[in-house]
Amino acid sequence: MAIELFRKDDHVCLMFAKLSDEDGEAVQSNQFLIVNKGTGCIIDPGGNLAYNELYLGMSQHFPPHKLAAILASHADPDIIASLDRWMTATSATVYISRIWERFAPHFCKPGKTVGRIVGIPDPGQRLRLGEGSASFDLIALPAHFLHSEGNFQFYDPVSRILFSGDLGASIGADMNPEQTITDLGPHLRRMEGFHRRYMVSNKIMRLWAGMVRQLDIRMIVPQHGAPMAGPAIKDFIDWAENLQCGIDLMGSAQYQIPE
């Protein structure tokens, strides 16, 4: 079930795209597993719909007690609603925005998260995950208000993949998350409505674009929909930088007392 995004030596990046398929009742979402020398991390593990298959997929690469970290871009249910089960099955540390570190325990039974949640500061940080020769680095990039108040994207310097959370998401009945997009033009119809509604403003999009242009990005992989690679990466950053969205589109017409 896993889609291999990258493999070199002992470093592997996998995407699980169809674990939340509930006959259209639940939004499609992607979960990610990074494997590095017998350990690894999960990015945005999802809800209970995704838990069993993701746990089995992880177990094919290393035992559950070797899971070094669970990284959450933000605190939505499709991101970490399964947290209680991961806290039971593993000893992994959870990394999430410090804005949400005291909210995340609400997904769990009392006591499950004590001493196991690390709040990422607003500027982001470089994360050293795992121990000894099996350790590896990821970068938590600030992506606040895209779409959550406390929000992070995760960049893997080895694979050069930017795990972009909700930014870059694509939706629709004809969207195939297993097909990497290299030509952005025909794909924009699956992205535009979502981004205009869920991203907060063009100002934030421009700040994000200026930041990520400094990275060497081989692939942008969102939490919903298809990965982007090749020419689509630059085209997406340019498109996002110029998009009017969120509060840019709001006025008095949207704030009326219903009749």
PDB file of C-alpha atoms in Angstrom:
ATOM      1  CA  MET A   1       0.000   0.000   0.000  1.00  0.00           C
ATOM      2  CA  ALA A   2       2.941   2.347   0.500  1.00  0.00           C
ATOM      3  CA  ILE A   3       4.129   4.652  -2.284  1.00  0.00           C
ATOM      4  CA  GLU A   4       7.899   4.975  -2.329  1.00  0.00           C
ATOM      5  CA  LEU A   5       8.853   8.629  -2.698  1.00  0.00           C
ATOM      6  CA  PHE A   6      12.591   8.179  -2.151  1.00  0.00           C
ATOM      7  CA  ARG A   7      15.141   5.464  -1.464  1.00  0.00           C
ATOM      8  CA  LYS A   8      18.895   5.755  -1.126  1.00  0.00           C
ATOM      9  CA  ASP A   9      21.030   3.451   0.998  1.00  0.00           C
ATOM     10  CA  ASP A  10      19.264   3.177   4.386  1.00  0.00           C
ATOM     11  CA  HIS A  11      17.051   6.246   3.977  1.00  0.00           C
ATOM     12  CA  VAL A  12      13.509   5.702   2.658  1.00  0.00           C
ATOM     13  CA  CYS A  13      10.467   8.006   2.434  1.00  0.00           C
ATOM     14  CA  LEU A  14       7.054   6.385   2.059  1.00  0.00           C
ATOM     15  CA  MET A  15       3.556   7.787   1.539  1.00  0.00           C
ATOM     16  CA  PHE A  16       0.300   6.041   2.429  1.00  0.00           C
ATOM     17  CA  ALA A  17      -2.503   7.607   0.392  1.00  0.00           C
ATOM     18  CA  LYS A  18      -5.583   5.409   0.712  1.00  0.00           C
ATOM     19  CA  LEU A  19      -5.812   4.464   4.377  1.00  0.00           C
ATOM     20  CA  SER A  20      -8.646   6.904   5.098  1.00  0.00           C
ATOM     21  CA  ASP A  21     -10.907   5.732   2.283  1.00  0.00           C
ATOM     22  CA  GLU A  22     -14.338   5.446   3.877  1.00  0.00           C
ATOM     23  CA  ASP A  23     -16.593   5.442   0.795  1.00  0.00           C
ATOM     24  CA  GLY A  24     -16.227   9.187   0.459  1.00  0.00           C
ATOM     25  CA  GLU A  25     -17.324   9.926   4.029  1.00  0.00           C
ATOM     26  CA  ALA A  26     -13.851  11.080   5.122  1.00  0.00           C
ATOM     27  CA  VAL A  27     -11.487  13.470   3.372  1.00  0.00           C
ATOM     28  CA  GLN A  28      -8.598  11.750   1.584  1.00  0.00           C
ATOM     29  CA  SER A  29      -5.370  12.227   3.499  1.00  0.00           C
ATOM     30  CA  ASN A  30      -1.760  11.123   3.205  1.00  0.00           C
ATOM     31  CA  GLN A  31       0.412   9.733   5.977  1.00  0.00           C
ATOM     32  CA  PHE A  32       4.204   9.600   5.767  1.00  0.00           C
ATOM     33  CA  LEU A  33       6.883   7.293   7.111  1.00  0.00           C
ATOM     34  CA  ILE A  34      10.591   8.101   7.001  1.00  0.00           C
ATOM     35  CA  VAL A  35      12.856   5.110   7.626  1.00  0.00           C
ATOM     36  CA  ASN A  36      16.510   5.587   8.494  1.00  0.00           C
ATOM     37  CA  LYS A  37      18.845   2.761   9.557  1.00  0.00           C
ATOM     38  CA  GLY A  38      16.331   0.781  11.569  1.00  0.00           C
ATOM     39  CA  THR A  39      14.462   3.698  13.087  1.00  0.00           C
ATOM     40  CA  GLY A  40      12.286   6.483  11.738  1.00  0.00           C
ATOM     41  CA  CYS A  41       9.432   8.898  12.182  1.00  0.00           C
ATOM     42  CA  ILE A  42       5.833   9.314  11.115  1.00  0.00           C
ATOM     43  CA  ILE A  43       4.569  12.628   9.767  1.00  0.00           C
ATOM     44  CA  ASP A  44       0.859  13.389  10.261  1.00  0.00           C
ATOM     45  CA  PRO A  45      -0.287   9.886  11.300  1.00  0.00           C
ATOM     46  CA  GLY A  46      -3.949  10.657  10.695  1.00  0.00           C
ATOM     47  CA  GLY A  47      -7.062   9.405  12.424  1.00  0.00           C
ATOM     48  CA  ASN A  48      -8.229   5.993  13.511  1.00  0.00           C
ATOM     49  CA  LEU A  49      -9.173   5.097   9.934  1.00  0.00           C
ATOM     50  CA  ALA A  50      -5.478   5.110   9.038  1.00  0.00           C
ATOM     51  CA  TYR A  51      -3.981   3.603  12.171  1.00  0.00           C
ATOM     52  CA  ASN A  52      -4.019  -0.168  11.573  1.00  0.00           C
ATOM     53  CA  GLU A  53      -2.517  -0.184   8.086  1.00  0.00           C
ATOM     54  CA  LEU A  54       0.020   2.513   8.924  1.00  0.00           C
ATOM     55  CA  TYR A  55       1.121   0.576  12.014  1.00  0.00           C
ATOM     56  CA  LEU A  56       1.512  -2.599   9.944  1.00  0.00           C
ATOM     57  CA  GLY A  57       3.396  -0.698   7.245  1.00  0.00           C
ATOM     58  CA  MET A  58       5.792   0.741   9.798  1.00  0.00           C
ATOM     59  CA  SER A  59       6.328  -2.668  11.385  1.00  0.00           C
ATOM     60  CA  GLN A  60       7.662  -4.015   8.094  1.00  0.00           C
ATOM     61  CA  HIS A  61      10.655  -1.681   8.455  1.00  0.00           C
ATOM     62  CA  PHE A  62      11.377  -1.606  12.195  1.00  0.00           C
ATOM     63  CA  PRO A  63       9.697  -2.687  15.461  1.00  0.00           C
ATOM     64  CA  PRO A  64       7.292  -0.188  17.062  1.00  0.00           C
ATOM     65  CA  HIS A  65       9.623   0.569  19.984  1.00  0.00           C
ATOM     66  CA  LYS A  66      12.142   1.917  17.455  1.00  0.00           C
ATOM     67  CA  LEU A  67       9.825   4.682  16.262  1.00  0.00           C
ATOM     68  CA  ALA A  68      11.731   7.843  17.166  1.00  0.00           C
ATOM     69  CA  ALA A  69       9.109  10.518  16.635  1.00  0.00           C
ATOM     70  CA  ILE A  70       5.631  11.472  15.528  1.00  0.00           C
ATOM     71  CA  LEU A  71       5.584  14.841  13.768  1.00  0.00           C
ATOM     72  CA  ALA A  72       2.315  16.752  13.517  1.00  0.00           C
ATOM     73  CA  SER A  73       1.981  19.728  11.204  1.00  0.00           C
ATOM     74  CA  HIS A  74      -0.946  20.944  13.313  1.00  0.00           C
ATOM     75  CA  ALA A  75      -3.721  19.528  15.501  1.00  0.00           C
ATOM     76  CA  ASP A  76      -6.625  18.741  13.162  1.00  0.00           C
ATOM     77  CA  PRO A  77      -8.360  15.335  13.543  1.00  0.00           C
ATOM     78  CA  ASP A  78      -7.087  14.113  10.157  1.00  0.00           C
ATOM     79  CA  ILE A  79      -3.573  14.838  11.457  1.00  0.00           C
ATOM     80  CA  ILE A  80      -3.470  13.250  14.927  1.00  0.00           C
ATOM     81  CA  ALA A  81      -6.865  11.840  15.951  1.00  0.00           C
ATOM     82  CA  SER A  82      -5.158   8.439  16.308  1.00  0.00           C
ATOM     83  CA  LEU A  83      -2.642   9.812  18.812  1.00  0.00           C
ATOM     84  CA  ASP A  84      -3.951   7.773  21.749  1.00  0.00           C
ATOM     85  CA  ARG A  85      -3.232   4.521  19.916  1.00  0.00           C
ATOM     86  CA  TRP A  86       0.279   5.617  18.926  1.00  0.00           C
ATOM     87  CA  MET A  87       0.997   6.630  22.525  1.00  0.00           C
ATOM     88  CA  THR A  88       0.000   3.119  23.620  1.00  0.00           C
ATOM     89  CA  ALA A  89       1.805   1.161  20.895  1.00  0.00           C
ATOM     90  CA  THR A  90       5.104   3.077  20.844  1.00  0.00           C
ATOM     91  CA  SER A  91       7.338   5.183  23.065  1.00  0.00           C
ATOM     92  CA  ALA A  92       7.775   7.886  20.420  1.00  0.00           C
ATOM     93  CA  THR A  93       8.002  11.585  21.205  1.00  0.00           C
ATOM     94  CA  VAL A  94       5.413  13.868  19.602  1.00  0.00           C
ATOM     95  CA  TYR A  95       6.559  17.116  18.005  1.00  0.00           C
ATOM     96  CA  ILE A  96       3.878  19.746  17.416  1.00  0.00           C
ATOM     97  CA  SER A  97       3.604  23.523  17.553  1.00  0.00           C
ATOM     98  CA  ARG A  98       3.864  24.820  21.107  1.00  0.00           C
ATOM     99  CA  ILE A  99       0.483  26.463  20.462  1.00  0.00           C
ATOM    100  CA  TRP A 100      -1.061  22.979  20.300  1.00  0.00           C
ATOM    101  CA  GLU A 101       1.076  21.017  22.780  1.00  0.00           C
ATOM    102  CA  ARG A 102      -1.524  21.385  25.558  1.00  0.00           C
ATOM    103  CA  PHE A 103      -4.403  20.608  23.193  1.00  0.00           C
ATOM    104  CA  ALA A 104      -2.973  17.376  21.771  1.00  0.00           C
ATOM    105  CA  PRO A 105      -3.485  15.444  25.061  1.00  0.00           C
ATOM    106  CA  HIS A 106      -7.252  15.805  24.545  1.00  0.00           C
ATOM    107  CA  PHE A 107      -6.955  13.068  21.904  1.00  0.00           C
ATOM    108  CA  CYS A 108      -5.602  10.653  24.537  1.00  0.00           C
ATOM    109  CA  LYS A 109      -6.525   8.949  27.779  1.00  0.00           C
ATOM    110  CA  PRO A 110      -5.263  10.679  30.952  1.00  0.00           C
ATOM    111  CA  GLY A 111      -1.527  10.346  31.490  1.00  0.00           C
ATOM    112  CA  LYS A 112      -0.674   8.948  28.062  1.00  0.00           C
ATOM    113  CA  THR A 113       1.238  12.017  26.857  1.00  0.00           C
ATOM    114  CA  VAL A 114       3.043  13.027  30.054  1.00  0.00           C
ATOM    115  CA  GLY A 115       6.629  13.952  29.167  1.00  0.00           C
ATOM    116  CA  ARG A 116       6.187  12.882  25.559  1.00  0.00           C
ATOM    117  CA  ILE A 117       5.120  16.066  23.762  1.00  0.00           C
ATOM    118  CA  VAL A 118       7.694  18.600  22.574  1.00  0.00           C
ATOM    119  CA  GLY A 119       6.391  22.011  21.554  1.00  0.00           C
ATOM    120  CA  ILE A 120       8.112  23.398  18.460  1.00  0.00           C
ATOM    121  CA  PRO A 121       8.787  27.132  18.873  1.00  0.00           C
ATOM    122  CA  ASP A 122       7.267  29.558  16.375  1.00  0.00           C
ATOM    123  CA  PRO A 123      10.518  30.121  14.396  1.00  0.00           C
ATOM    124  CA  GLY A 124      10.816  26.365  13.786  1.00  0.00           C
ATOM    125  CA  GLN A 125      13.913  24.311  14.456  1.00  0.00           C
ATOM    126  CA  ARG A 126      16.262  21.638  13.190  1.00  0.00           C
ATOM    127  CA  LEU A 127      15.299  18.279  14.665  1.00  0.00           C
ATOM    128  CA  ARG A 128      17.781  15.480  15.384  1.00  0.00           C
ATOM    129  CA  LEU A 129      15.717  12.283  15.546  1.00  0.00           C
ATOM    130  CA  GLY A 130      16.869   8.815  16.579  1.00  0.00           C
ATOM    131  CA  GLU A 131      20.047   7.940  18.412  1.00  0.00           C
ATOM    132  CA  GLY A 132      23.703   7.370  17.571  1.00  0.00           C
ATOM    133  CA  SER A 133      24.577   6.277  14.063  1.00  0.00           C
ATOM    134  CA  ALA A 134      20.880   5.835  13.222  1.00  0.00           C
ATOM    135  CA  SER A 135      20.042   9.489  13.902  1.00  0.00           C
ATOM    136  CA  PHE A 136      18.844  11.772  11.120  1.00  0.00           C
ATOM    137  CA  ASP A 137      17.852  15.408  10.715  1.00  0.00           C
ATOM    138  CA  LEU A 138      14.668  17.112   9.633  1.00  0.00           C
ATOM    139  CA  ILE A 139      13.836  20.811   9.527  1.00  0.00           C
ATOM    140  CA  ALA A 140      10.566  22.088  10.993  1.00  0.00           C
ATOM    141  CA  LEU A 141       9.688  25.118   8.844  1.00  0.00           C
ATOM    142  CA  PRO A 142       7.277  27.793  10.082  1.00  0.00           C
ATOM    143  CA  ALA A 143       4.070  27.718   8.025  1.00  0.00           C
ATOM    144  CA  HIS A 144       1.724  29.488  10.412  1.00  0.00           C
ATOM    145  CA  PHE A 145      -1.809  30.237   9.139  1.00  0.00           C
ATOM    146  CA  LEU A 146      -1.337  27.828   6.217  1.00  0.00           C
ATOM    147  CA  HIS A 147      -3.908  26.972   7.387  1.00  0.00           C
ATOM    148  CA  SER A 148      -3.525  26.589  11.171  1.00  0.00           C
ATOM    149  CA  GLU A 149      -2.403  29.262  13.650  1.00  0.00           C
ATOM    150  CA  GLY A 150       0.430  26.997  14.767  1.00  0.00           C
ATOM    151  CA  ASN A 151       1.572  25.095  11.710  1.00  0.00           C
ATOM    152  CA  PHE A 152       4.814  23.515  10.499  1.00  0.00           C
ATOM    153  CA  GLN A 153       6.060  21.886   7.345  1.00  0.00           C
ATOM    154  CA  PHE A 154       8.889  19.352   7.462  1.00  0.00           C
ATOM    155  CA  TYR A 155      11.855  19.285   5.091  1.00  0.00           C
ATOM    156  CA  ASP A 156      14.053  16.224   4.716  1.00  0.00           C
ATOM    157  CA  PRO A 157      17.548  17.303   3.555  1.00  0.00           C
ATOM    158  CA  VAL A 158      18.435  13.788   2.369  1.00  0.00           C
ATOM    159  CA  SER A 159      15.476  13.196   0.055  1.00  0.00           C
ATOM    160  CA  ARG A 160      14.927  16.937  -0.530  1.00  0.00           C
ATOM    161  CA  ILE A 161      11.221  16.408   0.050  1.00  0.00           C
ATOM    162  CA  LEU A 162       9.099  19.176   1.550  1.00  0.00           C
ATOM    163  CA  PHE A 163       6.199  17.654   3.464  1.00  0.00           C
ATOM    164  CA  SER A 164       3.919  20.659   3.089  1.00  0.00           C
ATOM    165  CA  GLY A 165       0.845  19.821   5.155  1.00  0.00           C
ATOM    166  CA  ASP A 166      -2.359  21.373   3.792  1.00  0.00           C
ATOM    167  CA  LEU A 167      -0.496  23.737   1.484  1.00  0.00           C
ATOM    168  CA  GLY A 168      -0.413  22.178  -1.961  1.00  0.00           C
ATOM    169  CA  ALA A 169      -3.453  20.003  -1.271  1.00  0.00           C
ATOM    170  CA  SER A 170      -5.557  18.790  -4.178  1.00  0.00           C
ATOM    171  CA  ILE A 171      -9.034  17.306  -3.966  1.00  0.00           C
ATOM    172  CA  GLY A 172     -11.686  15.930  -6.291  1.00  0.00           C
ATOM    173  CA  ALA A 173     -13.188  12.672  -7.492  1.00  0.00           C
ATOM    174  CA  ASP A 174     -10.688  12.435 -10.348  1.00  0.00           C
ATOM    175  CA  MET A 175      -7.644  13.216  -8.203  1.00  0.00           C
ATOM    176  CA  ASN A 176      -5.151  10.347  -8.010  1.00  0.00           C
ATOM    177  CA  PRO A 177      -2.757  10.780  -5.050  1.00  0.00           C
ATOM    178  CA  GLU A 178      -0.505   8.072  -6.473  1.00  0.00           C
ATOM    179  CA  GLN A 179       0.275  10.081  -9.611  1.00  0.00           C
ATOM    180  CA  THR A 180       3.033  12.674  -9.181  1.00  0.00           C
ATOM    181  CA  ILE A 181       2.202  15.992 -10.836  1.00  0.00           C
ATOM    182  CA  THR A 182       4.849  17.619 -13.032  1.00  0.00           C
ATOM    183  CA  ASP A 183       2.537  19.865 -15.098  1.00  0.00           C
ATOM    184  CA  LEU A 184       0.718  22.163 -12.694  1.00  0.00           C
ATOM    185  CA  GLY A 185      -1.663  23.815 -15.168  1.00  0.00           C
ATOM    186  CA  PRO A 186      -4.288  21.061 -15.541  1.00  0.00           C
ATOM    187  CA  HIS A 187      -3.981  20.302 -11.811  1.00  0.00           C
ATOM    188  CA  LEU A 188      -4.898  23.789 -10.558  1.00  0.00           C
ATOM    189  CA  ARG A 189      -8.642  23.141 -10.795  1.00  0.00           C
ATOM    190  CA  ARG A 190      -8.199  20.546  -8.039  1.00  0.00           C
ATOM    191  CA  MET A 191      -6.328  23.048  -5.855  1.00  0.00           C
ATOM    192  CA  GLU A 192      -7.743  26.524  -6.316  1.00  0.00           C
ATOM    193  CA  GLY A 193     -10.992  26.299  -4.353  1.00  0.00           C
ATOM    194  CA  PHE A 194      -9.311  24.622  -1.402  1.00  0.00           C
ATOM    195  CA  HIS A 195      -6.506  27.163  -1.212  1.00  0.00           C
ATOM    196  CA  ARG A 196      -8.755  30.190  -1.571  1.00  0.00           C
ATOM    197  CA  ARG A 197     -10.808  28.970   1.385  1.00  0.00           C
ATOM    198  CA  TYR A 198      -8.221  27.395   3.706  1.00  0.00           C
ATOM    199  CA  MET A 199      -5.159  29.638   3.301  1.00  0.00           C
ATOM    200  CA  VAL A 200      -5.369  32.829   5.318  1.00  0.00           C
ATOM    201  CA  SER A 201      -4.046  35.586   3.047  1.00  0.00           C
ATOM    202  CA  ASN A 202      -1.780  36.491   0.166  1.00  0.00           C
ATOM    203  CA  LYS A 203       0.640  38.154   2.592  1.00  0.00           C
ATOM    204  CA  ILE A 204       1.325  34.824   4.306  1.00  0.00           C
ATOM    205  CA  MET A 205       1.588  33.017   0.976  1.00  0.00           C
ATOM    206  CA  ARG A 206       4.218  35.518  -0.187  1.00  0.00           C
ATOM    207  CA  LEU A 207       6.228  35.113   3.012  1.00  0.00           C
ATOM    208  CA  TRP A 208       6.119  31.323   2.604  1.00  0.00           C
ATOM    209  CA  ALA A 209       7.242  31.516  -1.037  1.00  0.00           C
ATOM    210  CA  GLY A 210      10.198  33.694  -0.109  1.00  0.00           C
ATOM    211  CA  MET A 211      11.259  31.185   2.532  1.00  0.00           C
ATOM    212  CA  VAL A 212      11.017  27.944   0.542  1.00  0.00           C
ATOM    213  CA  ARG A 213      12.766  29.333  -2.536  1.00  0.00           C
ATOM    214  CA  GLN A 214      15.931  29.108  -0.448  1.00  0.00           C
ATOM    215  CA  LEU A 215      15.594  25.313  -0.232  1.00  0.00           C
ATOM    216  CA  ASP A 216      16.695  22.688  -2.731  1.00  0.00           C
ATOM    217  CA  ILE A 217      13.331  20.954  -3.213  1.00  0.00           C
ATOM    218  CA  ARG A 218      12.996  17.776  -5.274  1.00  0.00           C
ATOM    219  CA  MET A 219       9.374  17.115  -4.361  1.00  0.00           C
ATOM    220  CA  ILE A 220       6.514  18.865  -2.546  1.00  0.00           C
ATOM    221  CA  VAL A 221       4.201  16.355  -0.904  1.00  0.00           C
ATOM    222  CA  PRO A 222       0.989  17.676   0.687  1.00  0.00           C
ATOM    223  CA  GLN A 223      -1.197  15.988   3.278  1.00  0.00           C
ATOM    224  CA  HIS A 224      -4.080  15.734   0.794  1.00  0.00           C
ATOM    225  CA  GLY A 225      -3.768  14.752  -2.835  1.00  0.00           C
ATOM    226  CA  ALA A 226      -0.861  14.289  -5.215  1.00  0.00           C
ATOM    227  CA  PRO A 227       2.858  15.047  -4.840  1.00  0.00           C
ATOM    228  CA  MET A 228       4.458  17.659  -7.088  1.00  0.00           C
ATOM    229  CA  ALA A 229       7.851  17.373  -8.774  1.00  0.00           C
ATOM    230  CA  GLY A 230       9.867  18.814 -11.650  1.00  0.00           C
ATOM    231  CA  PRO A 231       8.543  22.058 -13.196  1.00  0.00           C
ATOM    232  CA  ALA A 232       5.421  21.907 -10.988  1.00  0.00           C
ATOM    233  CA  ILE A 233       7.483  22.866  -7.917  1.00  0.00           C
ATOM    234  CA  LYS A 234       8.498  26.309  -9.180  1.00  0.00           C
ATOM    235  CA  ASP A 235       5.109  26.810 -10.801  1.00  0.00           C
ATOM    236  CA  PHE A 236       3.300  26.017  -7.563  1.00  0.00           C
ATOM    237  CA  ILE A 237       5.461  28.404  -5.511  1.00  0.00           C
ATOM    238  CA  ASP A 238       4.864  31.158  -8.073  1.00  0.00           C
ATOM    239  CA  TRP A 239       1.119  30.444  -8.122  1.00  0.00           C
ATOM    240  CA  ALA A 240       0.859  30.446  -4.319  1.00  0.00           C
ATOM    241  CA  GLU A 241       2.807  33.687  -4.098  1.00  0.00           C
ATOM    242  CA  ASN A 242       0.216  35.477  -6.236  1.00  0.00           C
ATOM    243  CA  LEU A 243      -2.981  33.843  -4.952  1.00  0.00           C
ATOM    244  CA  GLN A 244      -5.671  35.964  -3.332  1.00  0.00           C
ATOM    245  CA  CYS A 245      -7.189  33.866  -0.565  1.00  0.00           C
ATOM    246  CA  GLY A 246      -8.730  33.774   2.899  1.00  0.00           C
ATOM    247  CA  ILE A 247      -9.275  37.215   4.383  1.00  0.00           C
ATOM    248  CA  ASP A 248      -8.341  38.839   1.056  1.00  0.00           C
ATOM    249  CA  LEU A 249     -11.725  37.644  -0.232  1.00  0.00           C
ATOM    250  CA  MET A 250     -13.806  38.545   2.818  1.00  0.00           C
ATOM    251  CA  GLY A 251     -15.993  41.629   3.240  1.00  0.00           C
ATOM    252  CA  SER A 252     -19.235  42.753   4.812  1.00  0.00           C
ATOM    253  CA  ALA A 253     -21.200  40.452   2.500  1.00  0.00           C
ATOM    254  CA  GLN A 254     -19.697  37.449   4.279  1.00  0.00           C
ATOM    255  CA  TYR A 255     -20.592  38.798   7.749  1.00  0.00           C
ATOM    256  CA  GLN A 256     -24.356  39.184   7.764  1.00  0.00           C
ATOM    257  CA  ILE A 257     -26.898  37.961  10.300  1.00  0.00           C
ATOM    258  CA  PRO A 258     -28.802  35.094   8.605  1.00  0.00           C
ATOM    259  CA  GLU A 259     -32.429  35.819   7.797  1.00  0.00           C
TER     260      GLU A 259
END
